Coordinates of C-alpha atoms in Angstrom, one line a residue:
M1 CA 34.9 63.1 43.5
S2 CA 35.0 59.4 43.3
N3 CA 37.4 57.0 45.3
Q4 CA 40.0 56.9 42.6
E5 CA 40.4 60.2 42.2
Q6 CA 40.5 60.3 46.1
Q7 CA 43.6 58.1 46.3
E8 CA 46.1 60.2 43.3
R9 CA 48.7 61.5 45.0
P10 CA 51.5 64.1 43.1
E11 CA 53.7 61.6 41.4
K12 CA 56.9 60.8 43.1
D13 CA 60.6 60.5 42.0
P14 CA 61.0 56.6 41.7
D15 CA 64.2 56.8 42.0
L16 CA 64.2 57.7 45.4
R17 CA 64.9 55.0 47.9
S18 CA 61.6 55.9 50.1
T19 CA 59.9 55.2 47.6
E20 CA 60.0 51.5 49.4
V21 CA 57.8 52.8 52.5
T22 CA 55.6 55.0 50.5
E23 CA 54.5 53.7 46.7
G24 CA 52.4 51.1 45.4
Y25 CA 48.9 49.9 47.1
E26 CA 51.2 47.5 49.5
K27 CA 52.6 50.2 51.2
A28 CA 49.2 51.7 52.3
P29 CA 50.1 50.0 55.6
H30 CA 53.2 52.0 55.7
R31 CA 51.8 55.3 54.6
A32 CA 48.6 54.8 57.2
M33 CA 51.7 55.1 60.0
F34 CA 52.9 58.5 57.8
R35 CA 49.2 60.0 58.3
A36 CA 48.7 59.0 61.9
M37 CA 51.9 61.7 62.3
G38 CA 50.2 64.4 60.1
Y39 CA 51.8 63.3 57.0
D40 CA 50.0 63.9 53.7
D41 CA 50.0 63.3 50.1
E42 CA 52.2 66.0 49.3
D43 CA 54.7 64.9 51.9
L44 CA 54.5 61.5 50.7
S45 CA 55.4 62.6 47.4
S46 CA 58.1 64.1 48.4
P47 CA 61.9 63.1 49.3
M48 CA 62.1 61.6 52.5
I49 CA 64.7 63.8 54.9
G50 CA 65.6 62.5 58.1
I51 CA 66.6 65.1 60.9
A52 CA 69.5 63.7 63.3
N53 CA 68.5 65.6 66.5
P54 CA 70.7 65.1 69.4
A55 CA 68.9 67.5 71.9
A56 CA 69.2 67.1 75.4
D57 CA 69.5 68.6 79.0
I58 CA 72.6 67.0 79.8
T59 CA 74.6 70.0 78.4
P60 CA 74.2 73.8 77.2
C61 CA 75.4 72.3 73.6
N62 CA 72.7 70.7 73.0
V63 CA 69.6 72.4 75.3
H64 CA 68.5 74.5 72.5
L65 CA 69.1 72.2 69.6
D66 CA 65.1 71.3 69.4
D67 CA 65.2 74.9 68.3
V68 CA 67.8 74.7 65.7
A69 CA 66.1 71.5 64.3
D70 CA 62.3 73.1 64.1
A71 CA 64.1 76.1 62.1
A72 CA 66.0 73.1 60.0
Y73 CA 62.6 71.2 59.6
D74 CA 60.3 74.3 58.1
G75 CA 63.6 74.9 55.8
I76 CA 62.9 71.3 54.3
D77 CA 58.8 71.7 54.5
D78 CA 58.9 74.8 52.8
T79 CA 61.3 73.5 49.7
E80 CA 59.2 70.7 48.9
G81 CA 60.5 68.0 51.3
M82 CA 59.3 65.7 53.9
P83 CA 61.1 66.4 56.9
I84 CA 61.2 63.7 59.9
E85 CA 63.0 64.4 62.7
F86 CA 64.5 61.8 65.3
G87 CA 66.9 61.6 67.9
T88 CA 70.1 60.0 69.0
I89 CA 72.5 60.9 72.3
T90 CA 75.0 63.2 73.8
I91 CA 77.4 62.7 76.4
S92 CA 78.2 66.8 78.1
D93 CA 82.7 66.3 78.1
A94 CA 82.6 69.3 79.9
I95 CA 80.0 67.7 83.2
S96 CA 81.8 64.2 82.6
M97 CA 85.4 65.7 82.6
G98 CA 87.5 64.1 85.5
T99 CA 85.0 61.4 86.5
E100 CA 84.9 57.4 85.4
G101 CA 81.8 58.9 83.2
M102 CA 84.5 60.3 80.8
K103 CA 85.3 57.1 79.2
A104 CA 81.8 57.5 77.7
S105 CA 82.9 60.5 75.6
L106 CA 84.5 58.7 72.6
I107 CA 82.0 55.7 72.6
S108 CA 79.0 57.9 72.1
R109 CA 80.8 59.0 68.9
E110 CA 80.3 55.4 67.5
I111 CA 76.7 55.2 69.3
I112 CA 76.0 58.6 67.8
A113 CA 77.1 57.8 64.3
D114 CA 75.3 53.8 64.5
S115 CA 72.2 55.2 65.5
V116 CA 71.6 57.9 62.5
E117 CA 73.4 55.2 60.4
L118 CA 70.4 52.6 61.5
V119 CA 67.5 55.0 61.5
T120 CA 67.9 56.2 57.9
F121 CA 68.8 52.9 56.7
G122 CA 66.0 51.2 58.8
E123 CA 63.5 54.1 57.1
R124 CA 64.9 54.2 53.8
M125 CA 65.5 57.7 53.8
D126 CA 66.9 59.7 51.2
G127 CA 69.1 62.3 52.9
I128 CA 69.5 63.7 56.3
V129 CA 70.7 67.0 58.2
T130 CA 72.8 66.0 60.8
I131 CA 72.8 68.1 63.9
G132 CA 75.8 68.4 66.3
G133 CA 76.6 70.3 69.7
C134 CA 79.3 69.0 72.1
D135 CA 82.0 67.5 71.2
K136 CA 81.6 63.7 69.5
N137 CA 78.4 65.1 67.8
M138 CA 80.6 66.2 64.7
P139 CA 82.4 63.7 64.0
G140 CA 79.8 61.3 65.3
M141 CA 77.1 63.5 62.4
M142 CA 80.0 63.3 59.7
M143 CA 80.9 59.5 60.4
A144 CA 77.3 58.6 60.3
A145 CA 77.0 60.7 56.6
I146 CA 79.9 59.1 54.9
R147 CA 79.0 55.3 56.2
T148 CA 75.1 56.0 54.6
D149 CA 76.6 57.9 51.6
L150 CA 73.2 59.5 51.4
P151 CA 72.9 63.6 50.5
S152 CA 73.6 65.2 53.4
V153 CA 74.0 68.6 55.4
F154 CA 75.8 69.2 58.4
L155 CA 74.0 71.7 60.9
Y156 CA 76.2 72.9 63.9
G157 CA 74.0 74.0 67.0
G158 CA 76.5 77.1 67.7
S159 CA 78.7 78.1 70.6
I160 CA 77.9 79.9 73.8
M161 CA 78.7 83.5 74.2
P162 CA 81.7 84.4 76.6
G163 CA 80.3 85.4 80.0
E164 CA 82.1 88.4 82.1
H165 CA 83.9 87.9 85.6
D166 CA 86.3 91.0 87.0
G167 CA 85.5 93.0 84.5
R168 CA 86.9 90.5 81.3
E169 CA 85.4 87.7 79.4
V170 CA 85.9 84.3 81.1
T171 CA 84.8 80.5 79.2
I172 CA 84.4 77.1 80.8
Q173 CA 88.5 76.9 80.2
N174 CA 89.0 79.4 83.2
V175 CA 86.8 77.8 85.5
F176 CA 88.5 74.3 84.8
E177 CA 92.0 76.3 85.5
G178 CA 90.4 78.3 88.8
V179 CA 90.6 74.7 90.0
G180 CA 94.1 74.7 90.2
A181 CA 94.6 78.4 91.4
V182 CA 92.8 77.4 94.3
A183 CA 94.5 74.3 94.7
D184 CA 98.0 76.2 94.5
G185 CA 96.4 79.3 96.9
E186 CA 96.5 81.9 94.1
M187 CA 92.6 82.2 93.8
T188 CA 90.1 82.0 96.6
E189 CA 86.9 79.6 96.3
G190 CA 85.2 82.7 97.0
E191 CA 86.6 84.2 93.7
L192 CA 85.9 80.4 92.2
D193 CA 82.4 80.8 92.9
E194 CA 81.6 84.2 91.3
M195 CA 83.4 83.1 88.0
E196 CA 81.8 79.5 87.6
R197 CA 78.3 81.9 88.0
H198 CA 79.0 83.9 84.9
A199 CA 80.9 81.5 82.7
C200 CA 78.4 79.9 81.3
P201 CA 76.0 82.5 80.5
G202 CA 73.2 80.3 78.1
A203 CA 73.2 78.0 75.3
G204 CA 75.9 76.7 72.8
S205 CA 79.2 74.7 72.7
C206 CA 82.1 75.8 74.9
G207 CA 83.0 79.1 72.9
G208 CA 86.8 79.1 72.0
M209 CA 88.9 77.0 69.3
F210 CA 87.9 74.1 71.4
T211 CA 86.8 70.2 70.2
A212 CA 83.7 71.6 69.1
N213 CA 84.4 74.4 67.1
T214 CA 87.4 72.8 65.5
M215 CA 85.0 70.1 64.1
A216 CA 82.6 73.1 63.4
S217 CA 85.1 75.1 61.4
I218 CA 86.5 71.6 60.0
S219 CA 83.1 70.9 58.6
E220 CA 83.0 73.9 56.1
A221 CA 86.6 72.8 55.0
L222 CA 85.9 69.5 54.1
G223 CA 82.7 70.5 52.6
F224 CA 79.9 69.0 55.1
A225 CA 78.5 72.3 55.3
P226 CA 78.6 75.9 53.5
L227 CA 80.8 78.3 54.2
G228 CA 80.1 80.6 57.3
S229 CA 77.5 78.1 59.1
A230 CA 80.2 77.2 61.9
S231 CA 80.7 80.7 63.5
P232 CA 77.2 82.2 64.1
P233 CA 76.3 81.8 67.9
A234 CA 74.1 79.3 69.6
E235 CA 71.2 82.1 70.5
H236 CA 71.7 84.0 67.5
E237 CA 69.4 84.4 65.1
S238 CA 71.8 84.2 62.1
R239 CA 71.7 80.8 63.9
Y240 CA 68.3 79.9 62.9
E241 CA 68.6 81.4 59.2
E242 CA 71.6 78.9 59.3
A243 CA 69.3 76.0 60.0
R244 CA 67.0 76.8 57.8
R245 CA 69.3 77.2 55.0
A246 CA 70.5 73.8 55.7
G247 CA 67.1 72.5 55.5
E248 CA 66.4 74.1 52.2
L249 CA 69.9 72.8 51.2
A250 CA 69.2 69.4 51.9
V251 CA 66.2 68.8 49.5
E252 CA 68.4 70.3 46.7
V253 CA 71.2 67.5 47.5
V254 CA 68.7 64.8 47.3
Q255 CA 67.4 66.1 44.2
E256 CA 70.7 66.9 42.7
R257 CA 71.9 63.5 44.5
R258 CA 75.1 64.9 45.9
R259 CA 76.9 62.7 48.7
P260 CA 79.5 63.0 50.6
S261 CA 81.2 60.9 48.3
D262 CA 81.4 63.4 45.8
F263 CA 83.7 66.0 47.6
L264 CA 85.2 63.9 50.4
T265 CA 88.8 62.9 48.7
R266 CA 92.3 63.3 50.1
E267 CA 92.9 67.0 48.9
S268 CA 89.3 67.9 51.3
F269 CA 91.6 66.3 54.4
E270 CA 94.2 68.4 53.7
N271 CA 92.7 71.4 53.3
A272 CA 90.8 70.7 56.8
I273 CA 94.4 70.2 58.2
A274 CA 95.3 72.9 56.9
L275 CA 92.7 74.9 58.7
Q276 CA 93.3 72.6 62.3
V277 CA 96.4 73.7 62.4
A278 CA 96.1 77.8 60.8
V279 CA 93.5 78.2 63.8
G280 CA 95.6 75.8 66.5
G281 CA 92.4 73.9 66.7
S282 CA 91.8 70.7 69.1
T283 CA 94.2 67.8 68.9
N284 CA 91.0 65.6 68.9
A285 CA 90.6 66.8 65.4
V286 CA 93.6 64.5 64.5
L287 CA 91.4 61.7 66.1
H288 CA 88.3 62.4 64.6
L289 CA 90.0 63.2 61.0
L290 CA 91.9 60.0 60.5
A291 CA 88.3 58.5 61.8
L292 CA 86.7 60.0 58.9
A293 CA 88.9 59.4 56.8
A294 CA 88.9 55.5 57.6
E295 CA 85.1 55.1 56.8
A296 CA 85.6 57.1 54.0
G297 CA 88.3 54.4 52.6
I298 CA 90.5 57.7 52.1
D299 CA 94.4 57.1 52.4
L300 CA 95.3 59.4 55.7
D301 CA 97.7 58.7 58.1
I302 CA 99.0 60.8 61.0
E303 CA 102.4 62.4 59.7
T304 CA 100.6 63.9 57.2
F305 CA 99.8 66.6 59.8
N306 CA 103.0 66.9 60.5
D307 CA 103.5 67.9 56.2
I308 CA 100.5 70.3 56.2
S309 CA 102.2 71.9 59.9
A310 CA 105.1 72.1 58.7
R311 CA 104.1 74.5 55.1
T312 CA 101.1 76.1 57.0
P313 CA 101.6 78.5 59.8
K314 CA 99.3 79.5 62.8
I315 CA 97.4 82.6 62.1
A316 CA 94.9 83.0 64.5
D317 CA 95.2 83.1 68.7
L318 CA 92.2 81.9 69.6
Q319 CA 91.8 80.0 73.1
P320 CA 93.0 78.0 74.6
G321 CA 96.4 79.8 73.5
G322 CA 95.1 82.7 73.0
E323 CA 92.1 85.2 74.7
K324 CA 89.3 85.4 71.7
V325 CA 86.7 83.0 71.2
M326 CA 84.3 81.9 68.0
N327 CA 82.0 84.8 68.7
D328 CA 84.9 87.4 67.9
L329 CA 85.8 85.4 64.5
H330 CA 82.3 85.4 63.7
E331 CA 82.2 89.4 63.6
V332 CA 84.6 89.4 61.4
G333 CA 83.4 86.8 59.0
G334 CA 83.9 83.8 60.4
V335 CA 85.9 80.9 59.1
P336 CA 85.8 82.2 55.5
V337 CA 88.3 84.9 56.5
V338 CA 91.1 81.9 57.3
L339 CA 90.3 79.7 54.5
K340 CA 90.4 82.6 51.9
A341 CA 93.5 83.8 53.5
L342 CA 95.1 80.2 53.4
N343 CA 93.5 79.8 49.8
D344 CA 95.2 83.0 48.6
A345 CA 98.6 81.7 49.6
G346 CA 98.5 78.7 47.9
L347 CA 97.9 76.8 50.7
L348 CA 94.2 75.2 50.2
H349 CA 93.0 72.8 47.6
G350 CA 91.0 75.3 46.2
D351 CA 89.4 73.0 43.6
E352 CA 87.8 70.6 46.1
L353 CA 83.9 70.4 45.8
T354 CA 81.6 71.5 48.7
V355 CA 78.3 69.8 49.3
T356 CA 76.4 73.4 47.9
G357 CA 78.0 71.9 44.4
N358 CA 80.7 74.5 44.2
T359 CA 84.0 74.9 44.7
I360 CA 85.6 75.9 48.1
A361 CA 87.3 78.5 46.0
E362 CA 83.8 79.7 44.0
E363 CA 82.2 79.7 47.5
L364 CA 85.0 81.9 48.8
D365 CA 84.2 84.1 45.3
R366 CA 80.9 84.2 46.1
I367 CA 81.0 85.3 49.8
D368 CA 83.8 87.1 49.3
P369 CA 84.7 88.2 52.8
P370 CA 87.4 90.1 54.0
A371 CA 91.4 90.2 54.0
I372 CA 92.8 89.8 57.1
E373 CA 95.3 92.5 56.1
D374 CA 91.8 94.3 56.1
L375 CA 90.3 93.8 59.7
D376 CA 91.0 95.8 63.4
A377 CA 91.8 92.2 64.7
D378 CA 94.8 91.7 66.7
Y379 CA 94.6 88.0 67.4
L380 CA 94.4 87.0 63.3
Y381 CA 97.7 87.2 61.4
P382 CA 98.7 87.3 57.3
V383 CA 100.1 84.2 56.2
E384 CA 103.4 86.2 55.2
D385 CA 103.3 87.2 59.2
P386 CA 101.9 84.6 61.1
I387 CA 102.3 84.3 64.8
H388 CA 104.0 80.8 64.6
K389 CA 105.7 80.4 61.1
R390 CA 104.7 76.5 61.3
G391 CA 101.1 74.9 62.4
A392 CA 99.6 74.2 65.9
I393 CA 100.0 70.7 65.2
R394 CA 102.6 67.8 65.6
I395 CA 102.7 64.9 65.8
L396 CA 106.0 62.9 67.7
S397 CA 107.3 59.6 68.1
G398 CA 110.2 57.7 69.0
N399 CA 110.4 54.5 71.1
L400 CA 107.8 55.4 73.4
A401 CA 105.1 56.1 70.4
P402 CA 106.2 54.4 67.8
D403 CA 103.1 54.7 66.1
G404 CA 102.6 58.5 67.1
A405 CA 101.2 60.8 69.6
V406 CA 99.7 64.4 69.7
I407 CA 101.3 68.3 71.1
K408 CA 99.1 70.7 69.9
I409 CA 101.8 74.3 70.6
T410 CA 100.5 77.1 72.1
G411 CA 103.8 78.5 72.4
E412 CA 107.2 78.5 70.9
D413 CA 109.5 79.1 74.1
H414 CA 109.4 75.4 75.3
L415 CA 109.8 72.7 72.6
H416 CA 112.2 70.8 74.4
H417 CA 111.9 69.1 77.8
E418 CA 113.5 66.2 79.7
G419 CA 113.6 64.6 83.1
P420 CA 112.5 61.8 85.1
V421 CA 109.3 60.2 85.0
R422 CA 106.2 60.2 87.2
V423 CA 103.9 57.3 86.1
F424 CA 100.3 57.3 87.2
E425 CA 97.7 54.1 86.0
Q426 CA 94.8 56.7 85.5
E427 CA 93.7 59.8 85.6
E428 CA 92.5 59.9 88.8
G429 CA 96.1 59.5 90.8
A430 CA 97.9 62.3 88.6
M431 CA 95.3 64.5 90.0
E432 CA 95.3 63.7 93.4
Y433 CA 99.1 64.3 92.7
V434 CA 98.6 67.7 91.4
Q435 CA 96.3 68.8 93.7
E436 CA 98.2 68.3 96.6
G437 CA 100.9 70.7 95.7
H438 CA 103.5 67.7 94.3
V439 CA 104.3 69.5 90.7
E440 CA 107.4 71.5 90.7
S441 CA 108.9 73.1 87.2
G442 CA 110.0 70.9 85.2
D443 CA 108.0 67.4 86.4
V444 CA 107.2 64.9 83.8
I445 CA 104.1 62.9 84.1
C446 CA 102.8 60.1 82.4
I447 CA 99.1 58.9 82.2
R448 CA 98.7 55.4 81.1
N449 CA 96.0 52.6 80.7
E450 CA 93.8 55.5 79.2
G451 CA 94.0 54.3 75.5
P452 CA 90.5 53.6 73.2
Q453 CA 90.7 50.0 74.7
G454 CA 92.7 50.5 78.2
G455 CA 90.1 53.0 79.5
P456 CA 88.3 51.6 77.9
G457 CA 87.1 54.9 75.8
M458 CA 90.3 57.4 76.1
R459 CA 89.4 59.9 78.3
E460 CA 89.9 63.5 78.1
M461 CA 91.6 64.9 80.8
L462 CA 91.2 68.7 81.1
G463 CA 90.9 68.8 84.7
V464 CA 94.4 67.4 85.1
T465 CA 95.9 69.9 82.6
S466 CA 93.9 72.7 83.5
A467 CA 95.1 72.2 87.7
V468 CA 98.7 72.3 86.1
A469 CA 98.3 75.7 84.2
G470 CA 96.3 77.0 87.1
Q471 CA 99.3 76.2 89.2
G472 CA 101.7 78.2 87.0
H473 CA 103.1 75.4 85.1
A474 CA 101.3 75.0 82.0
E475 CA 104.5 75.7 80.1
D476 CA 107.5 74.1 82.2
V477 CA 105.9 70.9 83.3
A478 CA 105.2 67.7 81.0
L479 CA 102.7 65.3 80.6
F480 CA 101.7 62.7 78.1
T481 CA 99.2 59.9 77.8
D482 CA 97.5 56.9 75.5
G483 CA 94.0 58.8 76.4
R484 CA 93.4 62.3 75.0
F485 CA 93.5 66.1 76.5
S486 CA 90.4 67.9 75.8
G487 CA 90.0 70.6 73.3
A488 CA 91.0 73.6 76.0
T489 CA 94.4 71.9 77.3
R490 CA 96.9 73.9 76.6
G491 CA 100.7 73.9 77.3
F492 CA 103.0 70.9 77.3
S493 CA 100.7 68.3 77.1
I494 CA 100.7 64.8 74.7
G495 CA 98.3 63.0 74.3
H496 CA 97.2 59.9 71.9
V497 CA 100.3 57.8 72.7
A498 CA 100.2 54.8 70.7
P499 CA 100.7 51.6 70.7
E500 CA 98.6 52.0 74.0
A501 CA 99.5 50.7 77.7
F502 CA 96.8 48.1 77.4
V503 CA 97.9 46.5 73.9
G504 CA 101.6 46.1 75.5
G505 CA 102.9 49.2 74.1
P506 CA 106.3 50.4 75.3
I507 CA 104.3 53.4 77.3
A508 CA 103.6 50.2 79.7
A509 CA 107.1 49.4 80.2
L510 CA 107.5 52.9 81.8
E511 CA 108.5 52.9 85.7
D512 CA 109.2 55.6 87.8
G513 CA 112.4 57.7 87.5
D514 CA 113.4 56.7 83.6
T515 CA 114.7 59.8 81.9
V516 CA 112.0 61.2 79.2
T517 CA 112.7 63.3 76.3
I518 CA 110.0 65.4 74.5
D519 CA 112.3 67.1 71.4
I520 CA 108.9 69.3 69.5
D521 CA 111.4 70.0 66.7
N522 CA 112.8 66.9 65.9
H523 CA 109.3 65.1 66.6
E524 CA 110.3 62.7 69.6
L525 CA 109.2 61.3 72.4
S526 CA 111.9 58.8 74.3
V527 CA 112.7 57.1 76.9
D528 CA 116.4 56.3 77.9
L529 CA 115.4 52.7 77.8
T530 CA 116.7 50.4 75.2
D531 CA 114.6 47.8 72.9
E532 CA 115.7 44.8 75.0
E533 CA 114.8 46.6 78.3
M534 CA 111.5 47.3 77.7
Q535 CA 110.7 44.0 76.2
Q536 CA 112.2 42.2 79.4
R537 CA 109.9 44.7 81.3
L538 CA 107.0 44.1 79.5
E539 CA 107.4 39.9 79.6
D540 CA 104.6 39.3 81.8
Y541 CA 102.4 42.1 81.3
D542 CA 99.2 41.3 80.6
P543 CA 96.4 43.4 81.9
E544 CA 92.6 42.6 82.4
P545 CA 89.9 44.4 80.9
T546 CA 88.3 47.1 83.9
Y547 CA 85.0 45.9 82.6
D548 CA 83.6 42.5 81.7
S549 CA 79.8 43.2 80.5
G550 CA 78.6 46.4 79.5
V551 CA 78.8 48.7 76.9
L552 CA 82.2 49.7 78.3
A553 CA 83.0 45.9 78.1
K554 CA 81.8 46.1 74.0
Y555 CA 83.7 48.9 73.3
H556 CA 86.9 47.7 75.2
S557 CA 87.1 44.8 72.6
D558 CA 85.6 46.9 69.7
F559 CA 87.7 49.9 69.7
G560 CA 91.2 50.2 67.2
S561 CA 94.4 52.3 67.7
A562 CA 94.3 55.9 68.0
A563 CA 96.9 56.3 65.4
N564 CA 94.1 55.0 63.2
G565 CA 91.3 56.9 64.2
A566 CA 90.2 54.6 67.2
V567 CA 87.4 53.6 64.5
T568 CA 85.0 50.5 65.5
N569 CA 83.3 50.0 62.3
P570 CA 85.3 46.8 61.1
G571 CA 84.3 47.9 57.6
A572 CA 86.2 51.1 57.9
K573 CA 89.7 51.3 56.2
W574 CA 93.0 53.1 57.8
D575 CA 96.0 51.5 55.5

């Protein structure tokens, strides 16, 4: 064979972006670098598809993702694609919870998006498979896909199986609430120790309809992931089948030039919200959906969540409000069961496209999930006879939250609360107050200076809310904050109060003893102060940033309002 013949390679689609680093004699140095990693002529002539992998040993949510990525790699490789795996960061929300380190969590969403965008841009990739494990992975990966507008498939790592303690299933939520129960004398430290040792039996994201599973479910409704891909548990064979399928689909979407901008619309976001409120999903999804819409340039305001909750019933009773977890939903058909019920009732836009190239209605027809009425599942309810007539998410306003605040309704018995407020400047003071046993029925607790800029990073405060719930006050003590609450939070907890205290929002004017009114039916969060009184209190308000160097100082100045998704991308559009 001549030298000329040896240099001939299969013909490559000239419209692929990766030709910039693989084609022509002048790209010989570039190809030499690829050959050093084992890529051959066939690879170099194929679509270059990145696999963004946040695998890490710092959280069970992500500890297995190398294996998930390997399955996606094989799917790409066997479908004549060129798979290139690269890493990005993650933060364990559960491990950083209740510490100063939790300020890193929301920042990690931005860094994940930035890093995936940078790698795919810098290496001239043609498409990506984005993998998510812990909470901020999911929105971060989808934000990156939107920014690049590369043909993309989202792949969830799957959730953990529930543990077993004292003859019942338990999750990390039970352990957090056990801390409060110990402080209140309702549980011994020995009992908590036993629960701790059995609550998390292996790999995967927290099992309830907390933030990770909410966002994974939403990836199906938005169109980023194939229907049915969110629910297989992390350690089930079906999870790896989904991973391989995602790799195969990634080659297809590159060949067909199927991009996020082809299926993301105002209506697809309405579908995502409808699913969120129907399953009692995490309040954090409000923040993340607003951020995703801003990245996509889609007009979505926070009041839309009220509008959709008003017309969409809650039909799934999953943790944290109920007892069942994602695996229970998987065993009866997964997220498509809920989507089918909503679509059949006219509560979805069934003609919205998905990453498969089919509409969501066509995909439901193809999968043919069972009707809720035909299932033996006492935690799923028909649309005509729901657990709650309105969806789980409500947006409050009023003179304490003129730009909105978010609450998830886990019960319908306690929708009005009024009383004198106890104000804490940060989470630590509130946690100490609760753990020392000062909380009583009827209390109103405010935690401020935990917003996107003021924290910075808008900490989740599952420790505080779980301690309150563990002491039996989930429904009769109200908490509100300009920070966030975890997807595992239940009870009368209001987050995302905007504007936040740091920028001079009304929450900064509160003083101990002010009477606060929370009226869920009327969407009200207010204090018995006039505008003039609040303005007078704020006249000399000029807070200093908590950090003056490093990554936290950077994001203190970069974050936008929670009312717009707390985005940092200067090109994001939200008005």
